[in-house]
Every structure is written in C-alpha cells, then in structure tokens.
mmCIF file of C-alpha atoms in Angstrom:
data_model
loop_
_atom_site.group_PDB
_atom_site.id
_atom_site.type_symbol
_atom_site.label_atom_id
_atom_site.label_comp_id
_atom_site.label_asym_id
_atom_site.label_seq_id
_atom_site.Cartn_x
_atom_site.Cartn_y
_atom_site.Cartn_z
ATOM 1 C CA UNK A 1247 0.000 0.000 0.000
ATOM 2 C CA UNK A 1248 1.655 3.228 -1.193
ATOM 3 C CA UNK A 1249 1.244 6.072 1.311
ATOM 4 C CA UNK A 1250 1.799 9.803 1.018
ATOM 5 C CA UNK A 1251 1.287 12.955 3.079
ATOM 6 C CA UNK A 1252 -1.109 15.775 2.358
ATOM 7 C CA UNK A 1253 -1.311 19.048 4.231
ATOM 8 C CA UNK A 1254 -3.584 22.065 4.276
ATOM 9 C CA UNK A 1255 -4.370 25.079 6.427
ATOM 10 C CA UNK A 1256 -6.869 27.910 6.881
ATOM 11 C CA UNK A 1257 -6.247 31.313 8.487
ATOM 12 C CA UNK A 1258 -8.578 33.996 9.856
ATOM 13 C CA UNK A 1259 -7.162 37.497 10.250
ATOM 14 C CA UNK A 1260 -7.862 39.401 13.456
ATOM 15 C CA UNK A 1261 -10.647 41.919 12.818
ATOM 16 C CA UNK A 1262 -9.491 45.146 11.131
ATOM 17 C CA UNK A 1263 -6.073 43.655 10.298
ATOM 18 C CA UNK A 1264 -4.987 43.251 6.681
ATOM 19 C CA UNK A 1265 -2.056 40.983 7.562
ATOM 20 C CA UNK A 1266 -2.268 37.755 9.532
ATOM 21 C CA UNK A 1267 0.059 37.427 12.533
ATOM 22 C CA UNK A 1268 0.161 33.634 12.004
ATOM 23 C CA UNK A 1269 2.135 32.002 9.241
ATOM 24 C CA UNK A 1270 2.224 28.456 7.855
ATOM 25 C CA UNK A 1271 5.212 27.367 5.809
ATOM 26 C CA UNK A 1272 5.734 23.901 4.335
ATOM 27 C CA UNK A 1273 8.452 22.219 2.287
ATOM 28 C CA UNK A 1274 8.401 18.791 0.657
ATOM 29 C CA UNK A 1275 11.950 17.469 0.365
ATOM 30 C CA UNK A 1276 12.356 13.916 -0.928
ATOM 31 C CA UNK A 1277 10.088 11.675 1.136
ATOM 32 C CA UNK A 1278 9.767 14.203 3.994
ATOM 33 C CA UNK A 1279 7.218 16.954 4.523
ATOM 34 C CA UNK A 1280 8.097 19.751 6.962
ATOM 35 C CA UNK A 1281 5.272 22.033 8.103
ATOM 36 C CA UNK A 1282 5.679 24.953 10.521
ATOM 37 C CA UNK A 1283 2.853 26.986 12.052
ATOM 38 C CA UNK A 1284 4.217 30.136 13.725
ATOM 39 C CA UNK A 1285 2.235 32.734 15.698
ATOM 40 C CA UNK A 1286 3.949 36.119 16.132
ATOM 41 C CA UNK A 1287 3.386 38.158 19.296
ATOM 42 C CA UNK A 1288 0.648 40.767 18.968
ATOM 43 C CA UNK A 1289 -1.061 41.301 15.624
ATOM 44 C CA UNK A 1290 -0.667 43.144 12.342
ATOM 45 C CA UNK A 1291 2.634 43.965 10.649
ATOM 46 C CA UNK A 1292 4.963 43.193 13.573
ATOM 47 C CA UNK A 1293 3.353 39.811 14.302
ATOM 48 C CA UNK A 1294 3.398 39.011 10.586
ATOM 49 C CA UNK A 1295 7.166 39.715 10.388
ATOM 50 C CA UNK A 1296 7.909 37.626 13.499
ATOM 51 C CA UNK A 1297 5.864 34.651 12.311
ATOM 52 C CA UNK A 1298 7.222 34.872 8.744
ATOM 53 C CA UNK A 1299 10.839 34.877 9.952
ATOM 54 C CA UNK A 1300 10.172 32.030 12.386
ATOM 55 C CA UNK A 1301 8.346 29.799 9.913
ATOM 56 C CA UNK A 1302 10.841 30.356 7.070
ATOM 57 C CA UNK A 1303 13.948 29.798 9.210
ATOM 58 C CA UNK A 1304 12.537 26.734 11.002
ATOM 59 C CA UNK A 1305 11.129 25.164 7.856
ATOM 60 C CA UNK A 1306 14.409 25.551 5.965
ATOM 61 C CA UNK A 1307 16.576 24.282 8.828
ATOM 62 C CA UNK A 1308 14.365 21.357 9.872
ATOM 63 C CA UNK A 1309 13.863 20.179 6.274
ATOM 64 C CA UNK A 1310 17.676 20.103 5.962
ATOM 65 C CA UNK A 1311 17.874 17.772 8.989
ATOM 66 C CA UNK A 1312 19.522 20.307 11.305
ATOM 67 C CA UNK A 1313 19.226 19.361 14.977
ATOM 68 C CA UNK A 1314 16.126 20.867 16.639
ATOM 69 C CA UNK A 1315 18.166 22.436 19.484
ATOM 70 C CA UNK A 1316 20.191 24.365 16.908
ATOM 71 C CA UNK A 1317 17.007 25.366 15.046
ATOM 72 C CA UNK A 1318 15.327 26.703 18.194
ATOM 73 C CA UNK A 1319 18.482 28.499 19.348
ATOM 74 C CA UNK A 1320 18.746 30.168 15.938
ATOM 75 C CA UNK A 1321 15.126 31.363 16.215
ATOM 76 C CA UNK A 1322 15.477 32.654 19.779
ATOM 77 C CA UNK A 1323 18.673 34.503 18.888
ATOM 78 C CA UNK A 1324 17.629 35.943 15.541
ATOM 79 C CA UNK A 1325 14.180 37.447 16.183
ATOM 80 C CA UNK A 1326 14.097 41.217 16.734
ATOM 81 C CA UNK A 1327 13.407 42.066 20.401
ATOM 82 C CA UNK A 1328 10.305 44.085 21.344
ATOM 83 C CA UNK A 1329 11.323 47.358 23.065
ATOM 84 C CA UNK A 1330 8.240 47.429 25.285
ATOM 85 C CA UNK A 1331 8.158 43.844 26.484
ATOM 86 C CA UNK A 1332 11.861 43.091 26.119
ATOM 87 C CA UNK A 1333 11.147 39.766 24.387
ATOM 88 C CA UNK A 1334 11.164 38.544 20.826
ATOM 89 C CA UNK A 1335 8.291 36.210 20.703
ATOM 90 C CA UNK A 1336 6.873 33.814 18.205
ATOM 91 C CA UNK A 1337 5.329 30.500 19.203
ATOM 92 C CA UNK A 1338 5.569 27.555 16.815
ATOM 93 C CA UNK A 1339 4.570 23.979 16.028
ATOM 94 C CA UNK A 1340 6.797 21.942 13.701
ATOM 95 C CA UNK A 1341 5.833 18.677 11.992
ATOM 96 C CA UNK A 1342 8.641 16.818 10.199
ATOM 97 C CA UNK A 1343 7.471 13.468 8.844
ATOM 98 C CA UNK A 1344 7.971 11.035 5.975
ATOM 99 C CA UNK A 1345 5.251 9.443 3.842
ATOM 100 C CA UNK A 1346 5.185 6.383 6.140
ATOM 101 C CA UNK A 1347 4.094 8.616 9.051
ATOM 102 C CA UNK A 1348 7.444 8.490 10.863
ATOM 103 C CA UNK A 1349 9.115 11.641 12.139
ATOM 104 C CA UNK A 1350 8.682 14.124 14.962
ATOM 105 C CA UNK A 1351 6.660 17.053 16.227
ATOM 106 C CA UNK A 1352 8.032 20.038 18.190
ATOM 107 C CA UNK A 1353 5.865 22.533 20.026
ATOM 108 C CA UNK A 1354 6.695 25.816 21.712
ATOM 109 C CA UNK A 1355 3.835 27.684 23.434
ATOM 110 C CA UNK A 1356 1.192 26.903 20.786
ATOM 111 C CA UNK A 1357 -1.932 24.982 21.888
ATOM 112 C CA UNK A 1358 -1.096 21.275 22.132
ATOM 113 C CA UNK A 1359 -1.361 19.371 18.843
ATOM 114 C CA UNK A 1360 -4.158 16.826 18.394
ATOM 115 C CA UNK A 1361 -3.908 13.375 16.802
ATOM 116 C CA UNK A 1362 -7.065 12.219 15.004
ATOM 117 C CA UNK A 1363 -7.101 8.433 14.579
ATOM 118 C CA UNK A 1364 -10.213 6.597 13.428
ATOM 119 C CA UNK A 1365 -12.062 9.966 13.534
ATOM 120 C CA UNK A 1366 -11.404 10.232 17.290
ATOM 121 C CA UNK A 1367 -9.065 12.753 18.921
ATOM 122 C CA UNK A 1368 -6.252 11.825 21.276
ATOM 123 C CA UNK A 1369 -3.214 13.462 22.872
ATOM 124 C CA UNK A 1370 0.364 12.862 21.822
ATOM 125 C CA UNK A 1371 2.959 11.636 24.340
ATOM 126 C CA UNK A 1372 5.182 14.677 24.784
ATOM 127 C CA UNK A 1373 8.707 14.872 26.137
ATOM 128 C CA UNK A 1374 9.833 18.129 27.742
ATOM 129 C CA UNK A 1375 13.104 19.746 26.618
ATOM 130 C CA UNK A 1376 14.839 22.904 27.885
ATOM 131 C CA UNK A 1377 16.495 25.062 25.215
ATOM 132 C CA UNK A 1378 18.003 28.428 26.236
ATOM 133 C CA UNK A 1379 15.655 28.503 29.228
ATOM 134 C CA UNK A 1380 12.559 27.820 27.100
ATOM 135 C CA UNK A 1381 10.385 24.698 27.368
ATOM 136 C CA UNK A 1382 9.932 22.928 24.046
ATOM 137 C CA UNK A 1383 7.913 19.711 23.733
ATOM 138 C CA UNK A 1384 9.060 16.889 21.484
ATOM 139 C CA UNK A 1385 6.931 13.978 20.216
ATOM 140 C CA UNK A 1386 8.181 11.032 18.174
ATOM 141 C CA UNK A 1387 5.619 10.382 15.413
ATOM 142 C CA UNK A 1388 4.720 6.909 14.188
ATOM 143 C CA UNK A 1389 1.412 7.328 12.393
ATOM 144 C CA UNK A 1390 -0.851 4.979 10.449
ATOM 145 C CA UNK A 1391 -2.790 5.450 7.218
ATOM 146 C CA UNK A 1392 -5.751 7.761 7.877
ATOM 147 C CA UNK A 1393 -4.139 9.524 10.869
ATOM 148 C CA UNK A 1394 -4.251 13.333 10.955
ATOM 149 C CA UNK A 1395 -2.064 15.711 12.999
ATOM 150 C CA UNK A 1396 -3.795 19.027 13.748
ATOM 151 C CA UNK A 1397 -1.796 22.055 14.947
ATOM 152 C CA UNK A 1398 -3.291 25.469 15.716
ATOM 153 C CA UNK A 1399 -2.564 28.985 16.948
ATOM 154 C CA UNK A 1400 -4.092 30.204 20.233
ATOM 155 C CA UNK A 1401 -6.863 32.047 18.341
ATOM 156 C CA UNK A 1402 -8.577 28.630 18.229
ATOM 157 C CA UNK A 1403 -8.830 28.134 21.992
ATOM 158 C CA UNK A 1404 -9.666 31.816 22.573
ATOM 159 C CA UNK A 1405 -12.558 31.675 20.096
ATOM 160 C CA UNK A 1406 -15.683 33.300 21.471
ATOM 161 C CA UNK A 1407 -14.220 34.713 24.729
ATOM 162 C CA UNK A 1408 -16.625 37.304 26.089
ATOM 163 C CA UNK A 1409 -18.859 36.905 23.016
ATOM 164 C CA UNK A 1410 -20.453 33.508 22.660
ATOM 165 C CA UNK A 1411 -18.554 31.994 25.614
ATOM 166 C CA UNK A 1412 -17.174 33.230 28.918
ATOM 167 C CA UNK A 1413 -13.872 31.373 28.901
ATOM 168 C CA UNK A 1414 -13.433 30.719 25.203
ATOM 169 C CA UNK A 1415 -13.415 27.377 23.541
ATOM 170 C CA UNK A 1416 -11.244 25.029 25.544
ATOM 171 C CA UNK A 1417 -9.233 22.110 24.208
ATOM 172 C CA UNK A 1418 -11.763 19.417 25.346
ATOM 173 C CA UNK A 1419 -14.533 21.204 23.388
ATOM 174 C CA UNK A 1420 -12.298 21.429 20.301
ATOM 175 C CA UNK A 1421 -11.651 17.682 20.523
ATOM 176 C CA UNK A 1422 -15.322 16.887 21.067
ATOM 177 C CA UNK A 1423 -16.268 18.988 18.030
ATOM 178 C CA UNK A 1424 -13.702 17.160 15.856
ATOM 179 C CA UNK A 1425 -14.855 13.753 17.198
ATOM 180 C CA UNK A 1426 -18.395 14.539 16.071
ATOM 181 C CA UNK A 1427 -17.621 16.106 12.701
ATOM 182 C CA UNK A 1428 -14.515 14.605 11.084
ATOM 183 C CA UNK A 1429 -15.281 11.964 8.427
ATOM 184 C CA UNK A 1430 -12.747 9.315 7.277
ATOM 185 C CA UNK A 1431 -12.796 10.626 3.700
ATOM 186 C CA UNK A 1432 -11.885 14.226 4.636
ATOM 187 C CA UNK A 1433 -8.619 15.662 3.376
ATOM 188 C CA UNK A 1434 -6.193 17.570 5.626
ATOM 189 C CA UNK A 1435 -7.417 20.861 4.133
ATOM 190 C CA UNK A 1436 -11.076 19.926 4.753
ATOM 191 C CA UNK A 1437 -10.361 19.219 8.443
ATOM 192 C CA UNK A 1438 -8.405 22.494 8.895
ATOM 193 C CA UNK A 1439 -11.191 24.468 7.229
ATOM 194 C CA UNK A 1440 -13.887 22.728 9.303
ATOM 195 C CA UNK A 1441 -12.225 23.762 12.582
ATOM 196 C CA UNK A 1442 -11.359 27.309 11.437
ATOM 197 C CA UNK A 1443 -14.942 27.769 10.201
ATOM 198 C CA UNK A 1444 -16.457 26.966 13.582
ATOM 199 C CA UNK A 1445 -13.938 29.314 15.289
ATOM 200 C CA UNK A 1446 -15.117 32.074 12.946
ATOM 201 C CA UNK A 1447 -18.725 31.319 13.973
ATOM 202 C CA UNK A 1448 -17.789 31.546 17.679
ATOM 203 C CA UNK A 1449 -16.157 34.927 16.994
ATOM 204 C CA UNK A 1450 -19.431 35.920 15.262
ATOM 205 C CA UNK A 1451 -17.433 36.578 12.087
ATOM 206 C CA UNK A 1452 -15.087 39.164 13.674
ATOM 207 C CA UNK A 1453 -12.101 37.220 15.086
ATOM 208 C CA UNK A 1454 -10.596 38.754 18.233
ATOM 209 C CA UNK A 1455 -7.257 37.099 17.405
ATOM 210 C CA UNK A 1456 -5.427 35.695 14.382
ATOM 211 C CA UNK A 1457 -6.638 32.102 14.116
ATOM 212 C CA UNK A 1458 -4.902 29.398 12.088
ATOM 213 C CA UNK A 1459 -5.429 25.640 11.828
ATOM 214 C CA UNK A 1460 -3.061 23.374 9.869
ATOM 215 C CA UNK A 1461 -3.336 19.619 9.384
ATOM 216 C CA UNK A 1462 -1.161 16.855 7.934
ATOM 217 C CA UNK A 1463 -2.735 13.530 6.951
ATOM 218 C CA UNK A 1464 -1.134 10.183 6.142
ATOM 219 C CA UNK A 1465 -3.123 8.648 3.313
ATOM 220 C CA UNK A 1466 -3.100 6.065 0.557
ATOM 221 C CA UNK A 1467 -2.085 7.266 -2.872
ATOM 222 C CA UNK A 1468 -4.844 7.534 -5.460
ATOM 223 C CA UNK A 1469 -4.187 8.492 -9.049
ATOM 224 C CA UNK A 1470 -6.965 9.964 -11.205
ATOM 225 C CA UNK A 1471 -6.553 9.974 -15.004
ATOM 226 C CA UNK A 1472 -8.658 12.527 -16.846
ATOM 227 C CA UNK A 1473 -9.181 12.565 -20.606
ATOM 228 C CA UNK A 1474 -10.482 15.760 -22.174
ATOM 229 C CA UNK A 1475 -10.898 16.158 -25.924
ATOM 230 C CA UNK A 1476 -10.140 13.751 -28.790
ATOM 231 C CA UNK A 1477 -6.568 13.401 -30.144
ATOM 232 C CA UNK A 1478 -5.628 15.267 -33.344
ATOM 233 C CA UNK A 1479 -4.825 12.077 -35.273
ATOM 234 C CA UNK A 1480 -8.055 10.023 -35.488
ATOM 235 C CA UNK A 1481 -6.176 6.908 -36.607
ATOM 236 C CA UNK A 1482 -4.437 6.858 -33.224
ATOM 237 C CA UNK A 1483 -7.634 7.003 -31.108
ATOM 238 C CA UNK A 1484 -7.277 3.395 -29.985
ATOM 239 C CA UNK A 1485 -3.597 3.810 -29.110
ATOM 240 C CA UNK A 1486 -4.275 6.889 -26.947
ATOM 241 C CA UNK A 1487 -7.306 5.367 -25.265
ATOM 242 C CA UNK A 1488 -5.575 2.087 -24.406
ATOM 243 C CA UNK A 1489 -2.764 4.122 -22.818
ATOM 244 C CA UNK A 1490 -5.335 6.147 -20.810
ATOM 245 C CA UNK A 1491 -7.204 2.992 -19.697
ATOM 246 C CA UNK A 1492 -3.972 1.224 -18.681
ATOM 247 C CA UNK A 1493 -3.380 3.807 -15.910
ATOM 248 C CA UNK A 1494 -3.983 2.709 -12.313
ATOM 249 C CA UNK A 1495 -6.645 4.437 -10.226
ATOM 250 C CA UNK A 1496 -9.832 6.238 -11.224
ATOM 251 C CA UNK A 1497 -10.746 7.295 -14.790
ATOM 252 C CA UNK A 1498 -12.656 10.400 -15.845
ATOM 253 C CA UNK A 1499 -13.739 11.381 -19.359
ATOM 254 C CA UNK A 1500 -14.746 14.992 -20.092
ATOM 255 C CA UNK A 1501 -16.483 16.036 -23.290
ATOM 256 C CA UNK A 1502 -19.048 14.542 -25.655
ATOM 257 C CA UNK A 1503 -16.672 13.473 -28.444
ATOM 258 C CA UNK A 1504 -14.139 11.984 -25.996
ATOM 259 C CA UNK A 1505 -16.833 9.945 -24.265
ATOM 260 C CA UNK A 1506 -18.131 8.601 -27.619
ATOM 261 C CA UNK A 1507 -14.613 7.495 -28.627
ATOM 262 C CA UNK A 1508 -13.938 5.854 -25.226
ATOM 263 C CA UNK A 1509 -17.333 4.096 -25.242
ATOM 264 C CA UNK A 1510 -16.664 2.791 -28.772
ATOM 265 C CA UNK A 1511 -13.242 1.491 -27.711
ATOM 266 C CA UNK A 1512 -14.845 -0.274 -24.718
ATOM 267 C CA UNK A 1513 -17.571 -1.671 -27.048
ATOM 268 C CA UNK A 1514 -20.325 -0.015 -25.033
ATOM 269 C CA UNK A 1515 -22.396 3.181 -25.228
ATOM 270 C CA UNK A 1516 -22.693 6.462 -23.330
ATOM 271 C CA UNK A 1517 -25.875 6.625 -21.280
ATOM 272 C CA UNK A 1518 -27.038 10.149 -20.494
ATOM 273 C CA UNK A 1519 -28.348 11.213 -17.109
ATOM 274 C CA UNK A 1520 -31.503 13.320 -17.184
ATOM 275 C CA UNK A 1521 -30.898 14.814 -13.741
ATOM 276 C CA UNK A 1522 -30.005 18.495 -13.631
ATOM 277 C CA UNK A 1523 -28.722 19.057 -10.046
ATOM 278 C CA UNK A 1524 -27.320 22.436 -11.179
ATOM 279 C CA UNK A 1525 -28.885 24.353 -14.055
ATOM 280 C CA UNK A 1526 -25.489 25.880 -15.020
ATOM 281 C CA UNK A 1527 -23.653 22.560 -15.321
ATOM 282 C CA UNK A 1528 -24.594 20.098 -18.098
ATOM 283 C CA UNK A 1529 -25.729 16.639 -16.876
ATOM 284 C CA UNK A 1530 -23.257 13.773 -16.501
ATOM 285 C CA UNK A 1531 -23.184 10.556 -18.504
ATOM 286 C CA UNK A 1532 -22.317 6.937 -17.747
ATOM 287 C CA UNK A 1533 -19.849 4.600 -19.467
ATOM 288 C CA UNK A 1534 -19.275 1.088 -18.092
ATOM 289 C CA UNK A 1535 -15.676 0.902 -16.860
ATOM 290 C CA UNK A 1536 -15.260 4.692 -16.423
ATOM 291 C CA UNK A 1537 -15.675 6.270 -12.952
ATOM 292 C CA UNK A 1538 -17.090 9.607 -14.103
ATOM 293 C CA UNK A 1539 -18.216 11.014 -17.461
ATOM 294 C CA UNK A 1540 -18.967 14.729 -17.789
ATOM 295 C CA UNK A 1541 -19.446 17.407 -20.426
ATOM 296 C CA UNK A 1542 -16.295 19.317 -21.405
ATOM 297 C CA UNK A 1543 -15.634 23.046 -21.337
ATOM 298 C CA UNK A 1544 -18.588 24.337 -19.239
ATOM 299 C CA UNK A 1545 -17.953 21.726 -16.537
ATOM 300 C CA UNK A 1546 -14.211 22.477 -16.549
ATOM 301 C CA UNK A 1547 -14.914 26.200 -16.231
ATOM 302 C CA UNK A 1548 -17.047 25.610 -13.125
ATOM 303 C CA UNK A 1549 -14.405 23.192 -11.792
ATOM 304 C CA UNK A 1550 -11.759 25.923 -12.129
ATOM 305 C CA UNK A 1551 -13.974 28.327 -10.114
ATOM 306 C CA UNK A 1552 -14.351 25.679 -7.389
ATOM 307 C CA UNK A 1553 -10.575 25.116 -7.370
ATOM 308 C CA UNK A 1554 -9.914 28.851 -6.843
ATOM 309 C CA UNK A 1555 -12.068 28.783 -3.694
ATOM 310 C CA UNK A 1556 -10.525 25.505 -2.557
ATOM 311 C CA UNK A 1557 -6.926 26.790 -2.665
ATOM 312 C CA UNK A 1558 -7.752 30.097 -0.949
ATOM 313 C CA UNK A 1559 -6.538 29.773 2.659
ATOM 314 C CA UNK A 1560 -9.069 32.366 3.844
ATOM 315 C CA UNK A 1561 -12.136 30.804 2.169
ATOM 316 C CA UNK A 1562 -14.320 29.100 4.781
ATOM 317 C CA UNK A 1563 -16.784 27.253 2.528
ATOM 318 C CA UNK A 1564 -16.673 23.481 3.266
ATOM 319 C CA UNK A 1565 -13.957 21.656 1.345
ATOM 320 C CA UNK A 1566 -16.057 18.554 0.773
ATOM 321 C CA UNK A 1567 -18.457 18.541 -2.177
ATOM 322 C CA UNK A 1568 -21.826 16.893 -1.708
ATOM 323 C CA UNK A 1569 -23.719 18.213 -4.751
ATOM 324 C CA UNK A 1570 -24.263 15.745 -7.580
ATOM 325 C CA UNK A 1571 -23.586 17.909 -10.658
ATOM 326 C CA UNK A 1572 -20.596 17.023 -12.881
ATOM 327 C CA UNK A 1573 -18.324 19.823 -11.594
ATOM 328 C CA UNK A 1574 -18.949 19.022 -7.898
ATOM 329 C CA UNK A 1575 -18.449 15.274 -8.424
ATOM 330 C CA UNK A 1576 -15.221 16.010 -10.281
ATOM 331 C CA UNK A 1577 -14.082 18.472 -7.578
ATOM 332 C CA UNK A 1578 -14.636 15.878 -4.845
ATOM 333 C CA UNK A 1579 -12.625 13.317 -6.814
ATOM 334 C CA UNK A 1580 -9.726 15.609 -7.823
ATOM 335 C CA UNK A 1581 -9.421 17.911 -4.789
ATOM 336 C CA UNK A 1582 -10.380 15.607 -1.914
ATOM 337 C CA UNK A 1583 -9.698 12.030 -3.066
ATOM 338 C CA UNK A 1584 -6.828 12.173 -5.573
ATOM 339 C CA UNK A 1585 -3.166 12.473 -4.617
ATOM 340 C CA UNK A 1586 -2.042 12.548 -8.266
ATOM 341 C CA UNK A 1587 -3.806 13.715 -11.451
ATOM 342 C CA UNK A 1588 -2.816 12.768 -15.011
ATOM 343 C CA UNK A 1589 -4.426 14.843 -17.781
ATOM 344 C CA UNK A 1590 -4.737 13.432 -21.305
ATOM 345 C CA UNK A 1591 -5.526 16.489 -23.400
ATOM 346 C CA UNK A 1592 -6.645 15.941 -26.995
ATOM 347 C CA UNK A 1593 -5.933 18.925 -29.209
ATOM 348 C CA UNK A 1594 -8.370 18.115 -31.996
ATOM 349 C CA UNK A 1595 -10.697 21.003 -32.903
ATOM 350 C CA UNK A 1596 -14.284 20.167 -31.989
ATOM 351 C CA UNK A 1597 -16.706 20.542 -34.908
ATOM 352 C CA UNK A 1598 -19.531 21.155 -32.398
ATOM 353 C CA UNK A 1599 -17.777 24.371 -31.288
ATOM 354 C CA UNK A 1600 -17.738 25.939 -34.767
ATOM 355 C CA UNK A 1601 -19.118 29.486 -34.500
ATOM 356 C CA UNK A 1602 -18.999 29.422 -30.669
ATOM 357 C CA UNK A 1603 -16.551 31.449 -28.554
ATOM 358 C CA UNK A 1604 -14.868 28.208 -27.458
ATOM 359 C CA UNK A 1605 -11.561 27.344 -29.039
ATOM 360 C CA UNK A 1606 -8.742 24.922 -28.372
ATOM 361 C CA UNK A 1607 -6.567 27.571 -26.656
ATOM 362 C CA UNK A 1608 -9.338 28.253 -24.162
ATOM 363 C CA UNK A 1609 -9.531 24.551 -23.278
ATOM 364 C CA UNK A 1610 -5.755 24.359 -22.890
ATOM 365 C CA UNK A 1611 -5.761 27.458 -20.658
ATOM 366 C CA UNK A 1612 -8.489 25.909 -18.480
ATOM 367 C CA UNK A 1613 -6.438 22.727 -18.064
ATOM 368 C CA UNK A 1614 -3.242 24.658 -17.277
ATOM 369 C CA UNK A 1615 -4.950 26.910 -14.692
ATOM 370 C CA UNK A 1616 -6.578 23.874 -13.093
ATOM 371 C CA UNK A 1617 -3.253 21.995 -13.050
ATOM 372 C CA UNK A 1618 -1.597 24.993 -11.325
ATOM 373 C CA UNK A 1619 -4.272 24.971 -8.599
ATOM 374 C CA UNK A 1620 -3.972 21.197 -8.165
ATOM 375 C CA UNK A 1621 -0.217 21.646 -7.631
ATOM 376 C CA UNK A 1622 -0.975 24.282 -4.967
ATOM 377 C CA UNK A 1623 -3.110 21.613 -3.270
ATOM 378 C CA UNK A 1624 -0.011 19.377 -3.200
ATOM 379 C CA UNK A 1625 -1.083 16.980 -5.965
ATOM 380 C CA UNK A 1626 1.368 15.428 -8.407
ATOM 381 C CA UNK A 1627 0.215 16.609 -11.841
ATOM 382 C CA UNK A 1628 1.175 15.293 -15.301
ATOM 383 C CA UNK A 1629 -0.226 16.690 -18.578
ATOM 384 C CA UNK A 1630 0.043 14.790 -21.879
ATOM 385 C CA UNK A 1631 -0.970 16.615 -25.053
ATOM 386 C CA UNK A 1632 -2.139 14.316 -27.878
#
C-alpha cells in the first residue's frame, strides 16, 4: 500500500487587520514533509514579520535535517526584540514526517497538537526539553494510514471569549467537536477548514485574534486519469485510449466526443443522465468501466472556479463537495480524493464548437490553470498533449 502525506491550512485574520500574525510554511523534500505553524506576538505587521521569519527559518533548517536544538536556538537569537516587552516572541509547532508517518513534532507555546485516529481525537505523548531557558515539547511520530495531525494557533482556543462563551473554547470542546464532525474521507485541508470555520462562527465573524489551523494527513495514494478532448490524429484514437485505460486508479472522461470514442473502444455506449442538479452545469453521462463522465468546457470552467475557492486559505466554505452535478463530483474526486492527477488532453478542434466562442486555446488554458491549482493543493500533476 503506497502512502503519502497531504497538508492544508486555513487562516482567519484578526478583525481590522490586513495581515495575519500567524504564518504556515511547508516544504516537501524527498520523502519528507516539513510544516511549521508560527504565531507572532501581537497582531498586524509586527506579528506578521515575526511569524514569517520564524516559519521560514525553522522550515528551511528542519527540512535540511539540522538538529532541533540548533534550530530553536537560531530562532530565539535571531528574532528582533520588542522594546516594550523586552522579548522577541513567536510561538511555533513543527511537523517533520515522511510518507510512512514516521518523524517528529516540536511545540513551543502553541496549543497542544491533536492526533485524530479513526475519527477520534487523542493526545500525543510529549517529552519536555529545555532550550536556552525555554520549554519545548518533542513527540516522536509513528502514524498509520488515515491519521491526521492538527496544529493550531491560540486564536482557536480563545474563540468566542466574552462573546459567545465566557472562557473561550477550551481544548476538550475542540476535541469533542472534531470527534463529532470529522469523516474518514476528509482531506487535511477539509479538516483544517472545518475547525477554522467553527472558530469564525464563535467569533461571530469578527475574530478577536489571528486564528490558524493546519493539518497533515497520512493517506493512501490515489491516481486519477482525466481525458479531455479527442486526439488530433483520429487513426491513433485506440492507441491513446488504451494508454489512458492502462493507468492505475480512477478514470474520468470529459467532453461529448471523448466519451463517444472511449465508449466505442470499450464496445459499449454512453448513457445520459436526465438529472439536472445544477442548471449551469450540463448533466453527466455513464460509461461502463469509467468512474465519471462529464461534459467538457462548461464543466471544466465551473471546476476551475471551485478550485480557486478551494486553494484560498481564507475561504471558509466546506472543502467537501456533496452536490451531484458534474463539476462538484469532479471536484470531490480531484481535490479531496486524488493524490495525483494525469491529464490526457486531446488537441483536436471540436466541430460542435464551430461558431462558438470556445476554441482549443481556451480549453488548454483551463487545463493549465486547473493543473496549477492542483499543484498548490499538493497533488502530483502530469499533462500529456495528444
């Protein structure tokens, strides 16, 4: 069983602040993913500078396997000192882990990280270390497929103080909320967004503190191959389609002509669905042996819009897609389920588009913009032009 890591985060800015005082930085180097969530003292520009310096320095050093004591000493000695308080202060949580779920977690003054296993929250075993008079907690990680590590800034446990709650949202309530709402199929980004969204609700939409949630999930690899548009050379249809069908994982066909060619190759037919779950997205079709069959350009255009919202770290709409139109089904498969996406893009000009403002360059641009957003989500993306 091939495993990989996926990560995602969501940030809320403190009310009236343009810059967030929290910062998440992540680097994938070889088999290891390093993710740092830093929270700078105060808010606004100064906090943003402190957290940016902290996250960049730590992420670079830890991903290069530099000893954690040296990393923390570098941070404590390099941050500018506040004239008023006499301290340079940025809290941090660091996850450094390989695709098998082995690695470590370091925490300094951020709320304690949570392990979600089997959709239930638990605490990590933490070991206390003293570095330059500061207490840093270390945890050896040995995770299983499906496990999620959630780290957060203190805006999470302060959510709602004096507004919807007297003492804020304490850690036990956070864990209880996650126990009741996390589903096994959720991606790391979906879990981070779920928790940040409820914090925003507790703050009644005007956060009293910068609030950030980041998550890293160990999951099985799933490749999705997506064919859009017929190849230029008709005589090679069968060659291209056999190559597409030979791929492991799920198969998606977008576009009327492509689905006809694939159905013919599979010696079956395309059955149309007469359900219109969304009036702006054409209905899907069905081909035996293909996981999802959708219309082409209009569905892709909607999918691109959904991907823009998905990659935005400040967008709080749920990251799981429950609607049954072609674009939502495709979004769920590509954004939430897939770890790798392989596009097979046919560059033949579609006779059905004659006289319409749809041309081949527009389709190629859609695919390239979508591929760029999928890479931002941490997916491995390959594009073949036929």
